[in-house]
Structure formats: structure tokens, C-alpha cells
Short mmCIF file of C-alpha atoms in Angstrom, two decimals:
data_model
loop_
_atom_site.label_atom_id
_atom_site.label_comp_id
_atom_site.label_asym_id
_atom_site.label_seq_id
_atom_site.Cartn_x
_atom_site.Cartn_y
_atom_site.Cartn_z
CA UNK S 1 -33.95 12.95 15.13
CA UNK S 2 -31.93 11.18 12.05
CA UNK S 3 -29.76 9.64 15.11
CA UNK S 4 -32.98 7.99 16.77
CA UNK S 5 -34.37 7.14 13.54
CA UNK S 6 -31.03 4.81 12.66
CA UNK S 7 -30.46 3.50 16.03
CA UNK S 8 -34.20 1.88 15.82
CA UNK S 9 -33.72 0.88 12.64
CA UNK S 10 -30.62 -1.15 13.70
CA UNK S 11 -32.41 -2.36 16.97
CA UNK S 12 -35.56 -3.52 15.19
CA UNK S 13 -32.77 -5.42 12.33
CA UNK S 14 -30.69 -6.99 15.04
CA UNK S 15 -34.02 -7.86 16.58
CA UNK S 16 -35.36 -9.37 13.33
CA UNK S 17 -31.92 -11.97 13.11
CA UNK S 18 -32.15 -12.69 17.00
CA UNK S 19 -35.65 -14.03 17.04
CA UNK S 20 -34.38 -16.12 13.10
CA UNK S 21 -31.50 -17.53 15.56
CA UNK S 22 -34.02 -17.93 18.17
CA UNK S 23 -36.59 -19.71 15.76
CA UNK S 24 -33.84 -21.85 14.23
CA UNK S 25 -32.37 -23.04 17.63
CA UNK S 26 -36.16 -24.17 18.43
CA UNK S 27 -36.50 -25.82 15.29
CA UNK S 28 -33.23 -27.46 15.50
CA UNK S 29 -33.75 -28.32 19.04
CA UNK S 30 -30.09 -29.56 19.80
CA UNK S 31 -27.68 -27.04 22.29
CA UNK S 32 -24.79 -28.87 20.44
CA UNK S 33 -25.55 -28.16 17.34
CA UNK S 34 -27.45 -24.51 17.53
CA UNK S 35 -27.43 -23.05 20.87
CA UNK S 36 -30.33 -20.66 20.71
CA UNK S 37 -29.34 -16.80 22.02
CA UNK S 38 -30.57 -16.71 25.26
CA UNK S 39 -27.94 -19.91 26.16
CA UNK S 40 -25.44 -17.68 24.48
CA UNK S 41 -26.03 -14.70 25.94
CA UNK S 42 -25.87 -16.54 29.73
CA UNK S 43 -22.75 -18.22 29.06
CA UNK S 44 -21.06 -14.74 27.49
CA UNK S 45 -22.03 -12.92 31.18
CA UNK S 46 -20.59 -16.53 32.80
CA UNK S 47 -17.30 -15.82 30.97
CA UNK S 48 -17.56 -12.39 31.59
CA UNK S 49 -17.47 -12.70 35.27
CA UNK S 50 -14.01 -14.52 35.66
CA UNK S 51 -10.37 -12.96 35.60
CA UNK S 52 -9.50 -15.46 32.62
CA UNK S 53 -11.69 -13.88 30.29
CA UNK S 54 -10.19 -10.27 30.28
CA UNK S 55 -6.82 -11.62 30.45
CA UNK S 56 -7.35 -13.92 27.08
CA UNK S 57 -9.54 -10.73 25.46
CA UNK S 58 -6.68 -8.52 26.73
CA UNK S 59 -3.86 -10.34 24.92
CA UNK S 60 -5.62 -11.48 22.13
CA UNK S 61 -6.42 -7.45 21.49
CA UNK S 62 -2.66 -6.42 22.31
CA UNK S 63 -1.82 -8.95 19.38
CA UNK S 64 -4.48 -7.82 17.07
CA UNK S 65 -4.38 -4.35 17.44
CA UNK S 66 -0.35 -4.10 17.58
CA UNK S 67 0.06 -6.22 14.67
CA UNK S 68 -2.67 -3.71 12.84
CA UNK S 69 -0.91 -0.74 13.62
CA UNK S 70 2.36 -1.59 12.81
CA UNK S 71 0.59 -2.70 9.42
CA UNK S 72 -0.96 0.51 9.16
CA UNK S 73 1.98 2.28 10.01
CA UNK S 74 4.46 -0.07 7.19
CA UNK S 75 1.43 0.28 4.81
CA UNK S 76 1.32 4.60 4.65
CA UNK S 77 5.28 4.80 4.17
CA UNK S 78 5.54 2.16 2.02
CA UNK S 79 2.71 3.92 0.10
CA UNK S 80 4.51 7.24 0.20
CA UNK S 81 8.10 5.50 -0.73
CA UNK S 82 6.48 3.61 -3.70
CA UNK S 83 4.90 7.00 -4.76
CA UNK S 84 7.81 8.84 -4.91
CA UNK S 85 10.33 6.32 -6.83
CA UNK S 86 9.21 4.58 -9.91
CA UNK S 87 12.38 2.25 -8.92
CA UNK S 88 10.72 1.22 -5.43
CA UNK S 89 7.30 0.67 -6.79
CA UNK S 90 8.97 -2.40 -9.19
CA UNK S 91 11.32 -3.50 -6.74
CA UNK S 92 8.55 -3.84 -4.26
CA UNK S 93 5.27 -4.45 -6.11
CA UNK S 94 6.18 -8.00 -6.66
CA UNK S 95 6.27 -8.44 -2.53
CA UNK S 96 2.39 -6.77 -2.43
CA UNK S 97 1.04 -9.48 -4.84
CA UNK S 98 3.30 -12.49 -3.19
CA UNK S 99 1.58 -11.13 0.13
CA UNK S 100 -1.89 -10.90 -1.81
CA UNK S 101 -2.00 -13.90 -3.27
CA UNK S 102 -0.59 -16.68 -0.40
CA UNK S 103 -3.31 -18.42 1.81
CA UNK S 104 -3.53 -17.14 5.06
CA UNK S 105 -2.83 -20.54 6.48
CA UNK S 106 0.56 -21.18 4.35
CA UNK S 107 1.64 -17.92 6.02
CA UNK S 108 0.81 -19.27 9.65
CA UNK S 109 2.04 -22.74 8.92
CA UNK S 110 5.66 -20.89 7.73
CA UNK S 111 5.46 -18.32 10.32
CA UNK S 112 5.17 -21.09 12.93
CA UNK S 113 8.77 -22.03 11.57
CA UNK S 114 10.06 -18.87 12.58
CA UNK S 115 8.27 -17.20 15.48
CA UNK S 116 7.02 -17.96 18.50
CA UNK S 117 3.31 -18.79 18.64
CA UNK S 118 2.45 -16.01 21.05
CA UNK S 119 3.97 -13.72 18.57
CA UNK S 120 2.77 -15.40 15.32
CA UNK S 121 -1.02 -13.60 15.00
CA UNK S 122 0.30 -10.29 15.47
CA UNK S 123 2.82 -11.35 12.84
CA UNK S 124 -0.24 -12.52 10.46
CA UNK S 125 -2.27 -9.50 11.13
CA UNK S 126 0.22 -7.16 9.82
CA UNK S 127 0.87 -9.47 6.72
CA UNK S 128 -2.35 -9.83 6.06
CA UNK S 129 -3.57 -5.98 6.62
CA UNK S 130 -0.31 -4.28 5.12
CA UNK S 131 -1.56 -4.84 1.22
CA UNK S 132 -4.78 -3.37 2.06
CA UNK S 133 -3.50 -0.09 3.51
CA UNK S 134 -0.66 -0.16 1.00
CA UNK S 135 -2.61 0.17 -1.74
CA UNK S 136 -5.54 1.96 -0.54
CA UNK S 137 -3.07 4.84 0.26
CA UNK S 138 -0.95 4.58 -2.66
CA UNK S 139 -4.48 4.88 -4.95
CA UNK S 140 -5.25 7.75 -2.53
CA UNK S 141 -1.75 9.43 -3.31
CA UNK S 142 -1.77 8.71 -7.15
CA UNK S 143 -5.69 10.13 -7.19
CA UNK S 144 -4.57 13.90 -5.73
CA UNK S 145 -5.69 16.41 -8.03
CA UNK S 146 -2.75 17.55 -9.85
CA UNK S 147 -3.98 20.77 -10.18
CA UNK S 148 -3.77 20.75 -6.31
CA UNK S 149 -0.37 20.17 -6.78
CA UNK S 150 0.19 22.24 -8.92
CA UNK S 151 -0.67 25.42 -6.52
CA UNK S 152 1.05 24.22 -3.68
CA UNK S 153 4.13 23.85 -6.11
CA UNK S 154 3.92 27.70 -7.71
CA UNK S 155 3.05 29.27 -4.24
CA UNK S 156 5.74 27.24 -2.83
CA UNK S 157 4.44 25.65 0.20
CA UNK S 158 7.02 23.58 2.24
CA UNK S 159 6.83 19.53 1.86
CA UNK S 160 4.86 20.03 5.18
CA UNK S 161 2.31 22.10 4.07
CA UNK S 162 2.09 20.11 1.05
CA UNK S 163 1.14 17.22 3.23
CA UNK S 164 -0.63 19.21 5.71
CA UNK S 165 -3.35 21.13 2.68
CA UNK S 166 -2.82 18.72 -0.23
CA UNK S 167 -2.48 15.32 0.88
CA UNK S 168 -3.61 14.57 3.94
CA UNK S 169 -7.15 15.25 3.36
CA UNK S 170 -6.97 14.42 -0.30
CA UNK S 171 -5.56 10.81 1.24
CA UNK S 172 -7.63 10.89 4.45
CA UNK S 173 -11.34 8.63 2.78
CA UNK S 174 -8.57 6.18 1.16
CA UNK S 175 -6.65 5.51 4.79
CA UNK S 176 -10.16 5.64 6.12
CA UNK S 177 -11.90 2.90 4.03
CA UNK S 178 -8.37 0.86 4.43
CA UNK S 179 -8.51 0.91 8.73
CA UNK S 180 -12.45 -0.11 8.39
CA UNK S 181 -11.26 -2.98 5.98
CA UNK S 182 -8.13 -3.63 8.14
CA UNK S 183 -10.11 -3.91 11.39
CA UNK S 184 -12.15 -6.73 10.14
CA UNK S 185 -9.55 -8.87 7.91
CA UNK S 186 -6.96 -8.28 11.81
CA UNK S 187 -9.33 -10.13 13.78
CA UNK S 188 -10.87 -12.76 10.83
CA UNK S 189 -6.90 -13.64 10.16
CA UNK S 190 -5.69 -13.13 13.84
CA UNK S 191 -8.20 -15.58 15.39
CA UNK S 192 -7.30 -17.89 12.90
CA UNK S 193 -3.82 -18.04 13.42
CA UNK S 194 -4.91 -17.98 17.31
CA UNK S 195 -6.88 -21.33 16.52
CA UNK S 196 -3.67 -22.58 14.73
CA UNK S 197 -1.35 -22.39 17.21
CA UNK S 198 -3.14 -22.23 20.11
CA UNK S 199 -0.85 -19.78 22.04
CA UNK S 200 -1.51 -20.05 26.02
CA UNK S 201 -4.08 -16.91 26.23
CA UNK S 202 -6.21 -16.51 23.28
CA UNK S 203 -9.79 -16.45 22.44
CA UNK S 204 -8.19 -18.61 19.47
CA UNK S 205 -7.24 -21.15 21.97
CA UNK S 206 -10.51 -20.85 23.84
CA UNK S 207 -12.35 -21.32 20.67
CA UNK S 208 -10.44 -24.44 19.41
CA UNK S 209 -10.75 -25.75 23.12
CA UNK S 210 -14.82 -25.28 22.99
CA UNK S 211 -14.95 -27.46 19.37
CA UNK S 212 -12.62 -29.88 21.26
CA UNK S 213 -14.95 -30.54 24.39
CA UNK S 214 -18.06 -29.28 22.18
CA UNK S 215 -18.81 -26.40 23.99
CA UNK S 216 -20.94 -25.06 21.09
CA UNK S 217 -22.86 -22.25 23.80
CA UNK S 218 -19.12 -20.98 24.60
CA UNK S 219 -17.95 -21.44 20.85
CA UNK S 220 -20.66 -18.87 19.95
CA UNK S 221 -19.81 -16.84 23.05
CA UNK S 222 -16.39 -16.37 22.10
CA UNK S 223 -17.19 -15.75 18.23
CA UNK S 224 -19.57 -12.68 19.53
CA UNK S 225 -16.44 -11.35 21.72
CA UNK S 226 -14.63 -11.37 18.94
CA UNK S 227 -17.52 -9.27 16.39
CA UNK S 228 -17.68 -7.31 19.83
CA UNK S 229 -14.42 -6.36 19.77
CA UNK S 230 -13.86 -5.91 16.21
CA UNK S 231 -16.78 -3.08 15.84
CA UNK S 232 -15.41 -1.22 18.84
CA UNK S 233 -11.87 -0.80 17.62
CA UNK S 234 -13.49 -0.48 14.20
CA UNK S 235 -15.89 2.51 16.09
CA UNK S 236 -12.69 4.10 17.73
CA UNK S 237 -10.36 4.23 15.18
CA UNK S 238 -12.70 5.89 12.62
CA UNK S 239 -14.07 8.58 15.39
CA UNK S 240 -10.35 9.23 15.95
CA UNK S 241 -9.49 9.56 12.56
CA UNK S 242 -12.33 12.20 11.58
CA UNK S 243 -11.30 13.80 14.11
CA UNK S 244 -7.49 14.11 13.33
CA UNK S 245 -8.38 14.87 9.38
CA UNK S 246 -11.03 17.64 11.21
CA UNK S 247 -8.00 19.48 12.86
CA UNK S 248 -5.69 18.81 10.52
CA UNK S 249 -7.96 20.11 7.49
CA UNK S 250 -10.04 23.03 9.68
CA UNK S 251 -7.91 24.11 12.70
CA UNK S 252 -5.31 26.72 14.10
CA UNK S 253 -5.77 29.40 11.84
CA UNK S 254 -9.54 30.43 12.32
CA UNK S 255 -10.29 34.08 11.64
CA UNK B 1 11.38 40.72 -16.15
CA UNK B 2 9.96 38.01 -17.83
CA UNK B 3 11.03 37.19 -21.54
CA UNK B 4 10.07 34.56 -23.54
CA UNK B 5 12.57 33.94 -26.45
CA UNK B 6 11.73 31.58 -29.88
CA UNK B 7 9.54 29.57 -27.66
CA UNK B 8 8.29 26.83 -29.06
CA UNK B 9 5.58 24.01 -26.77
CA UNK B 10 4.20 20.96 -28.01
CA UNK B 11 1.76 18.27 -26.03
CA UNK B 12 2.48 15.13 -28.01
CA UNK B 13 2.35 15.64 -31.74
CA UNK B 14 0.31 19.06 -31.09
CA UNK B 15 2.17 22.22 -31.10
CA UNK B 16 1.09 24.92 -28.75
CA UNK B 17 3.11 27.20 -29.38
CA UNK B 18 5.21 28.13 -32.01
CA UNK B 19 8.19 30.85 -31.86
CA UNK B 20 7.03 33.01 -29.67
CA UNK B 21 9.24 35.66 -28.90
CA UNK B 22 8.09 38.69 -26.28
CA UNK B 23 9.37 41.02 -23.28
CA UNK B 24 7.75 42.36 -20.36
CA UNK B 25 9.92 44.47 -18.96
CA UNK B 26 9.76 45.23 -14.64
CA UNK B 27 7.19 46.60 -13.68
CA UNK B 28 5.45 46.18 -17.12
CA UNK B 29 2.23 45.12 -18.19
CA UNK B 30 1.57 42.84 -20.54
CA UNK B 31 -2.33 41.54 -22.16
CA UNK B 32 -2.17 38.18 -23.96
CA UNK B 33 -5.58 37.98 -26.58
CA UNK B 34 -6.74 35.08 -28.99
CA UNK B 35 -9.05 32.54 -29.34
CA UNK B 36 -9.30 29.67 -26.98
CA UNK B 37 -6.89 27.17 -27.76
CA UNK B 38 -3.98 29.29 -28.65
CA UNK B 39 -1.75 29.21 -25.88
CA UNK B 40 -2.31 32.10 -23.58
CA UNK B 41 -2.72 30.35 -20.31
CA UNK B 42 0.54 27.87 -21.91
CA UNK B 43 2.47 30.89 -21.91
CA UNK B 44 1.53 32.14 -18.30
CA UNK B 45 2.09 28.46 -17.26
CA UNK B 46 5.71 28.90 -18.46
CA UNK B 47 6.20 32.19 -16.97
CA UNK B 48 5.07 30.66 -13.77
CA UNK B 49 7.82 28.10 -13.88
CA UNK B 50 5.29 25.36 -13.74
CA UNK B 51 5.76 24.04 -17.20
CA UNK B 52 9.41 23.66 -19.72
CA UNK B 53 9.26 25.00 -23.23
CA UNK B 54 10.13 22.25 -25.89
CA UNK B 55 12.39 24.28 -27.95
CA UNK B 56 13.89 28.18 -26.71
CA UNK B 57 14.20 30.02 -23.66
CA UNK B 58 12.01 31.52 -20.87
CA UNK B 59 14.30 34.06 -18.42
CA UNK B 60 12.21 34.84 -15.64
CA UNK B 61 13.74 37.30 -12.67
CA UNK B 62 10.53 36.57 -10.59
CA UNK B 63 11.17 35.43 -7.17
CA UNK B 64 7.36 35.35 -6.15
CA UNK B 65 5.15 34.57 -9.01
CA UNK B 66 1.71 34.99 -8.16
CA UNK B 67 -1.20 33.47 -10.37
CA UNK B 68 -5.18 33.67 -10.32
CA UNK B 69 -5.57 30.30 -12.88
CA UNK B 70 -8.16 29.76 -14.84
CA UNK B 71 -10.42 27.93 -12.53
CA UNK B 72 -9.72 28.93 -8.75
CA UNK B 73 -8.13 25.64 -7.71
CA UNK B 74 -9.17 26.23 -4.14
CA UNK B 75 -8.66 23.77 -1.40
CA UNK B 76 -11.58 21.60 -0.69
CA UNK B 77 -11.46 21.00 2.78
CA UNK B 78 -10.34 24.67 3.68
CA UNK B 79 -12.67 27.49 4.49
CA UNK B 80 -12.21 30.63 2.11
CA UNK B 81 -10.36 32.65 4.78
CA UNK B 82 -8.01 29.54 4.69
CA UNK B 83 -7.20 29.32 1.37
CA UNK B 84 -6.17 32.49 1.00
CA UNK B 85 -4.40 32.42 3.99
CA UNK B 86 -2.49 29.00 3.22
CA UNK B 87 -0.62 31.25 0.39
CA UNK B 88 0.61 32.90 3.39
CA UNK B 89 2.11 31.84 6.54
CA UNK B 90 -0.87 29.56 6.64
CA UNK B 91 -0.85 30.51 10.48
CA UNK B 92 -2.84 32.67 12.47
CA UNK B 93 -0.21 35.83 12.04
CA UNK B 94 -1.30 36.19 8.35
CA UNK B 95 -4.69 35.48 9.18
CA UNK B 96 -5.70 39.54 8.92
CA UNK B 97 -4.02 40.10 5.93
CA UNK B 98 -5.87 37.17 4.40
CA UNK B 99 -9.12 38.89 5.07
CA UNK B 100 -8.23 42.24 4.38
CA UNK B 101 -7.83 40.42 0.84
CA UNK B 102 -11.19 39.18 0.83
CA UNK B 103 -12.82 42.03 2.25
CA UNK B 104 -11.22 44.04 -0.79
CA UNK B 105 -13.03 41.42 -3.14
CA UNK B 106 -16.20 41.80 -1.29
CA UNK B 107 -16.45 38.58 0.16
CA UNK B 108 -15.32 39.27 3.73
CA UNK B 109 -18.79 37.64 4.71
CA UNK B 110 -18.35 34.47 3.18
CA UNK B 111 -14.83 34.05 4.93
CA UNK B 112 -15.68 30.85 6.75
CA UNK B 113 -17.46 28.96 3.91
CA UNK B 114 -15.93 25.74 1.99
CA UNK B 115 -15.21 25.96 -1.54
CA UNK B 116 -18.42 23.70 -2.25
CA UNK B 117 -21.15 26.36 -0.93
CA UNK B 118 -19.94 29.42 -3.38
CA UNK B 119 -20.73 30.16 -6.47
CA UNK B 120 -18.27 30.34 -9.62
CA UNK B 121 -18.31 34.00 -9.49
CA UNK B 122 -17.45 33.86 -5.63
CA UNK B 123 -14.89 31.31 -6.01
CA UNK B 124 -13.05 33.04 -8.96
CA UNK B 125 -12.95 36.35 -6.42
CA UNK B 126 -11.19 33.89 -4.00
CA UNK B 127 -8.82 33.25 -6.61
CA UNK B 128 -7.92 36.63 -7.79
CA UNK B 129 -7.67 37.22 -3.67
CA UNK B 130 -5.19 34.85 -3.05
CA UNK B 131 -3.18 36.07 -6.02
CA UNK B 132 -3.56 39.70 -4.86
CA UNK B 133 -2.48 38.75 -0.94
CA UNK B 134 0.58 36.78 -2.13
CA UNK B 135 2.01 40.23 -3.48
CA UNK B 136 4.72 38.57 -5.90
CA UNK B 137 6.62 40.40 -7.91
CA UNK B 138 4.99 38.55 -10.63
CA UNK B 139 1.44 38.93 -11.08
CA UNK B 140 -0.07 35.88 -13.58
CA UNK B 141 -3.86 36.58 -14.33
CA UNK B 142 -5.29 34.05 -16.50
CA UNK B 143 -9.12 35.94 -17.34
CA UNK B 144 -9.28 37.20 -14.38
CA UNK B 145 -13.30 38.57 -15.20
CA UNK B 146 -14.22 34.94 -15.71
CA UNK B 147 -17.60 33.81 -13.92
CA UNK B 148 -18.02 37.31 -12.55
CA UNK B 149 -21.51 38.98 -12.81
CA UNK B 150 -21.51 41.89 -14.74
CA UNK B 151 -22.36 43.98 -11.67
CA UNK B 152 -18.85 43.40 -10.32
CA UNK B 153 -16.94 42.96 -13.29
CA UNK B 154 -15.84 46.87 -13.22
CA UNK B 155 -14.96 46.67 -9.73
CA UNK B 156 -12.82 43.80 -9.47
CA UNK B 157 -11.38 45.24 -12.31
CA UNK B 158 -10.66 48.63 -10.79
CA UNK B 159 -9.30 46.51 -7.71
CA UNK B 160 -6.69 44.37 -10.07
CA UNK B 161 -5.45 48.08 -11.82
CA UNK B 162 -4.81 49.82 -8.25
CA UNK B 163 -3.18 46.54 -6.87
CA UNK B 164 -1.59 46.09 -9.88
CA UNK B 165 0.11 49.12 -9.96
CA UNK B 166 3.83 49.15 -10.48
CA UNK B 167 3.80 45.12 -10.24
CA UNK B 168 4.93 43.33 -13.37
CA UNK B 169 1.69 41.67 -15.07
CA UNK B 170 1.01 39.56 -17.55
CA UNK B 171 -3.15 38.68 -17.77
CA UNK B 172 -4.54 37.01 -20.63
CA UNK B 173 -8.09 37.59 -21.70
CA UNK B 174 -11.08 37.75 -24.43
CA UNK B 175 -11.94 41.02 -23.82
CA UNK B 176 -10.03 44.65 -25.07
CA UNK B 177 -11.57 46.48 -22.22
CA UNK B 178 -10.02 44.27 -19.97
CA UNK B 179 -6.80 44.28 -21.78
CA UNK B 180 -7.08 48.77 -22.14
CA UNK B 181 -7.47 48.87 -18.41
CA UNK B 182 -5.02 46.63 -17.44
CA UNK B 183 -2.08 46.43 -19.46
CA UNK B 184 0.03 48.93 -21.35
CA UNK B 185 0.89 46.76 -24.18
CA UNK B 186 -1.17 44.13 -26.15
CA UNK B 187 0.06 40.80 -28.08
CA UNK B 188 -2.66 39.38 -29.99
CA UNK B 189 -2.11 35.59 -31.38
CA UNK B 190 -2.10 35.81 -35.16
CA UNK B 191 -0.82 33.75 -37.55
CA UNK B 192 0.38 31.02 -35.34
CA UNK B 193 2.29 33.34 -32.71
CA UNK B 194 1.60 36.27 -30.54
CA UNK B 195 2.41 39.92 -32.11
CA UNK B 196 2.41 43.45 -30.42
CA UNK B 197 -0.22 45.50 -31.22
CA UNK B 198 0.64 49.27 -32.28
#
């Protein structure tokens, strides 16, 4: 009933800002500058219907989603290796704040030095997304109950079983909130670096080519592939997550 | 055999404890009494391996320490039949053995609930369960009664004295009865130090 009850609550909201796009397009009264949703919405099923489109979504997501993973991946041992040695955590704490604090379009400019372009988003994703999962694990590692610990230490579990009982789900909301942050930041920063360097099949390229010929209808089409996209990798990932923490926390050993 | 000797801990500029010297011999029982404060579950701590003494020596032979703490510690995300059973093989061969724990603590019922729907008293019998199915040759009971109804205080008390039997033991507690039942010698903290009651 709770499931019904959210799902029209987040119809009748998405309804409310469609007919405020709607009433703004009116008032504006110029496809160039506001294209209402309706215009939108046709030229999103246009686009849908030709090969190019799923080839550009298609490599634009291989990009996005490999350079987040590998992120992900760098971010949780890095997290774990900082942990463990006070030595690593200087030596390498200065390269999480250098990667913090540069503008996302100094990296792409300098990136564009050394990479190809149809490698350079995936490159940006995972330096944009590895602080993020870096430190949300790391806080996630440092915030384990030591008292946790503690047991797992006098009844001498294995570093497995450490993991496994103390860890993992101890770590699990951290690495969670850090994916749902990740997913978002990927594709802001990855499109981005798509409309930078324009690599042959992006929706970065598309998007840069609908501001060129202003295309506004297929600028906005392209921008809601994109929030499309985002939320169901976002949607995945989490779902697959809970349900890796589920069996990792709950399973095997039922009486 | 566990024996602590001129054992001195201090946290900072606060001193724990201060020369304590004492033996339990295997197989021997041992009851730790005093006031809050004065060291007792510092002492099983450092029998336990889990903490260093400042100053002197602790010579443990234990190979298996097992040790109820204080407050059960249990694993959040576990059911009760799982933490006990994590102590184990943490696989399904244990899995009996883990219940036949719980079922001895009367909570055989409540084997698939999380830590966060029991009560203190139920949690506590979780934690003297775990202890109890570990069977190390060192048994650490840090008040062991705490949170337990009244009602089940003399059982769970008979169950630690039969399971206890012919296990070294070293429990610490408020309360002589306790201490009578379970152990066969008594060190009371005066003075600054623990000292063998006749």
C-alpha cells in the first residue's frame, strides 16, 4: 500500500514540474529558447527510433560506467591500504585533496594532452568519482565499532571473517551513499568532458552539435537521456548492492 | 593457568591497576569483587590477551579464551543463531551446536531474531551462549547475571556452574552469591589491589 502511496506521490510531483515546463514554454513562446515537453518528448521517440542513438547511448555508458567502476574499485582498496598504514595515508592523502580540489575542466584540458579523446571521459569519471568512494569508505572503515573488533580479534576469526561479519556490513551504508553520489558526479563530469572533446559517438558530441545548429528540442532530449540513464544505473547498482550486503550479512548458515 | 604477576595498568595519567599479583591455577576458579571502577573487567581484558599491562607480567597458557563481556557485543546484522554460531565455524556444520547453546539459555525461540528486537536480558543470554559454545579452555565472565530478570538469574547461574565445571574461570561480579556458586576462591579489591579472601 506504502509502494502505491509513493509512486503517486512521485507521479502527481513529476506531474506538478511538467505542466511548470509546460506553462513556461507557453509563456515564453519561443521552441529555441524553451521547447515546451510535448516537443521534447516527440523528438526523444524520433531519436529513439534510429540505430545512431543506441550506438552513441551505448558508448557513452561503456565510458561512464567503466570509468565508475574502476573508480569504485581504486577507491575501496585504496581505502583499505590507507586504513591499514599510517605511512600510506600521508604519502597518499596529499593526491585525494590535489584530485579534490582541481576543476574538472583543468583535468580534461590536461588529460586531452595525454589520452585519446574517446578514452578521456572514462579517464575523468574515475578521477572525479575515486575521492568520493575513497573517503566515504575509509570514514566507513575508521567508524567500525571497536568493540566489534575487538570480538572478532579474542574469538579469533580469520581476516575473512573479519571482513565477512565486521566490516562489510559495518562499511556497506558508507560504499552505498558513495555509488549513489558516484553515479550522479560519472555522468555530470563524463558528459562534460564528452562536450569537450567531442569524441566521434557521444551524447557529449550530440549535445555540443544541437547548441551548434540550435537544436534546443534535441538539446533537451539528450539532457533527459542522460538523467534517464543516470537513475537507472543509479536504481541497479543500489538493488544489487542490498542485495550482496543481504547475503553476505544473512546467508549460508540459516538454522 | 593464568597468572598475573606485579601488574600494574594505567590509561593516561590514571592508574587502573596497581600491583596486582594473583594465580588461577588449571582448572581453577577464580571471583574478582569491588566497586565499579576498580579494574575487574581490566584484569579479564588482560587475561584475554586483548589489552598489555604497563608495568609486570601476565602468563597465560590459554589457547581458547572464551569471554561473555560486559555488554554482549553482538553482531548487528546477524540473527542470534548467527552470532553464536560465527564463534564457530560460522558455517552450517556448527550450526546445531550453536543452538543447542541457545536452547540451554532458553532462547532457542528467538534464534532467528537481530540483535535490535531483544531485550538486554535476552541479549546478555546470547552473550554468555556464545561464550559457553566456544568451549575455551579459558572461560572470562565479566557479570555474567547482568540485565537478567530475577526469574532466571538462578538458572543461568546453575547453567554457568555445570558448564563451568572443570574449565578454568575467572568471572568478576557485585554479588557474593554469584561469586559462592561459581568460584572456589575470592579476591576482593581493597586498598588499591585485589587480595584473597580466607
Amino acid at each position: 500500500m506504502d509502494r502505491w502511496k509513493t509512486a503517486w506521490k512521485g507521479m502527481l510531483i513529476l506531474a506538478f514540474w511538467l505542466g511548470v515546463w509546460a506553462l513556461l514554454a507557453r509563456l515564453v513562446d519561443r521552441e529555441l529558447l524553451l521547447p515546451g515537453p510535448w516537443l521534447v518528448l516527440e523528438r526523444l521517440l524520433r531519436l529513439m527510433g534510429t540505430g545512431d542513438f543506441w550506438r552513441v547511448t551505448a558508448a557513452s555508458l561503456t565510458r561512464i560506467v567503466c570509468g565508475t567502476l574502476a573508480a569504485i574499485l581504486a577507491g575501496v582498496l585504496l581505502a583499505a591500504a590507507t586504513c591499514q598504514s599510517r605511512f600510506l595515508q600521508a604519502a597518499l592523502s596529499p593526491v585525494l585533496t590535489a584530485v579534490r580540489s582541481v576543476p574538472v575542466a583543468s583535468f580534461i584540458l590536461l588529460a586531452l594532452i595525454w589520452v585519446g579523446r574517446d578514452v578521456l571521459p572514462g579517464v575523468i569519471v574515475f578521477l572525479m568519482v575515486l575521492p568520493i568512494v575513497w573517503q566515504n569508505v575509509a570514514t566507513g572503515i575508521r567508524q567500525t565499532d571497536p568493540s566489534l573488533l575487538e570480538l572478532a580479534q579474542l574469538y579469533r576469526f580469520s581476516r575473512w571473517r573479519t571482513m565477512r561479519r565486521v566490516y562489510i556490513p559495518e562499511v556497506a551504508p558508507y560504499f552505498l551513499a558513495a555509488c549513489r553520489t558516484s553515479f550522479g558526479v560519472a555522468w555530470k563530469s563524463g558528459v562534460a568532458a564528452e562536450v569537450l572533446t567531442v569524441p566521434q559517438r557521444s551524447i557529449g558530441r550530440r549535445l555540443f552539435e544541437s547548441k551548434l545548429y540550435l537544436e534546443t528540442a534535441d538539446l533537451f532530449a539528450w539532457t533527459v537521456v542522460v538523467v534517464l540513464c543516470s537513475l537507472a544505473i543509479e536504481k541497479l547498482l543500489t538493488t544489487a548492492v542490498n542485495r550482496a550486503r543481504r547475503r553476505y550479512t544473512r546467508g549460508g548458515d540459516k538454522p | 593457568m593464568i597468572r598475573f604477576e606485579k601488574v600494574f595498568l594505567a590509561y593516561g595519567d590514571r592508574t587502573v591497576l596497581r600491583d596486582v599479583t594473583l594465580q588461577v591455577p588449571p582448572g581453577g576458579r577464580v571471583a574478582l569483587m569491588g566497586p565499579s571502577g576498580c579494574g575487574k573487567t581490566s584484569l579479564l581484558q588482560l587475561a584475554a590477551g586483548l589489552k598489555k599491562p604497563t608495568s609486570g607480567q601476565v602468563i597465560s597458557h590459554a589457547r581458547r579464551p572464551a569471554y561473555a563481556f560486559q555488554e554482549p557485543r553482538l553482531l548487528p546484522r546477524l540473527t542470534v543463531a548467527q552470532n553464536v554460531n560465527a564463534v564457530l565455524s560460522d558455517g552450517p556444520a556448527t550450526m546445531e551446536k550453536a543452538m543447542a547453546a541457545l536452547e540451554a539459555v532458553g532462547l532457542r525461540e528467538a534464534a532467528d531474531r537481530l540483535p535490535h528486537q531483544l531485550s538486554g536480558g535476552m541479549a546478555q543470554r546470547v552473550n554468555l551462549a556464545r561464550a559457553l559454545a566456544y568451549e575455551g579452555d579459558l572461560l572470562l565472565l565479566d557479570e555474567p547475571l547482568k540485565e537478567l530478570d530475577e526469574a532466571r538469574q538462578d538458572d543461568i547461574l546453575s547453567l554457568l556452574r555445570d558448564h563451568t565445571a572443570g574449565r578454568t574461570l575467572l568471572v568478576t561480579t557485585h554479588d557474593p552469591h554469584v561469586a559462592r556458586v561459581l568460584a572456589e576462591r575470592v579476591f576482593l579489591w581493597r586498598d588499591g589491589t585485589f587480595v584473597r579472601t580466607k
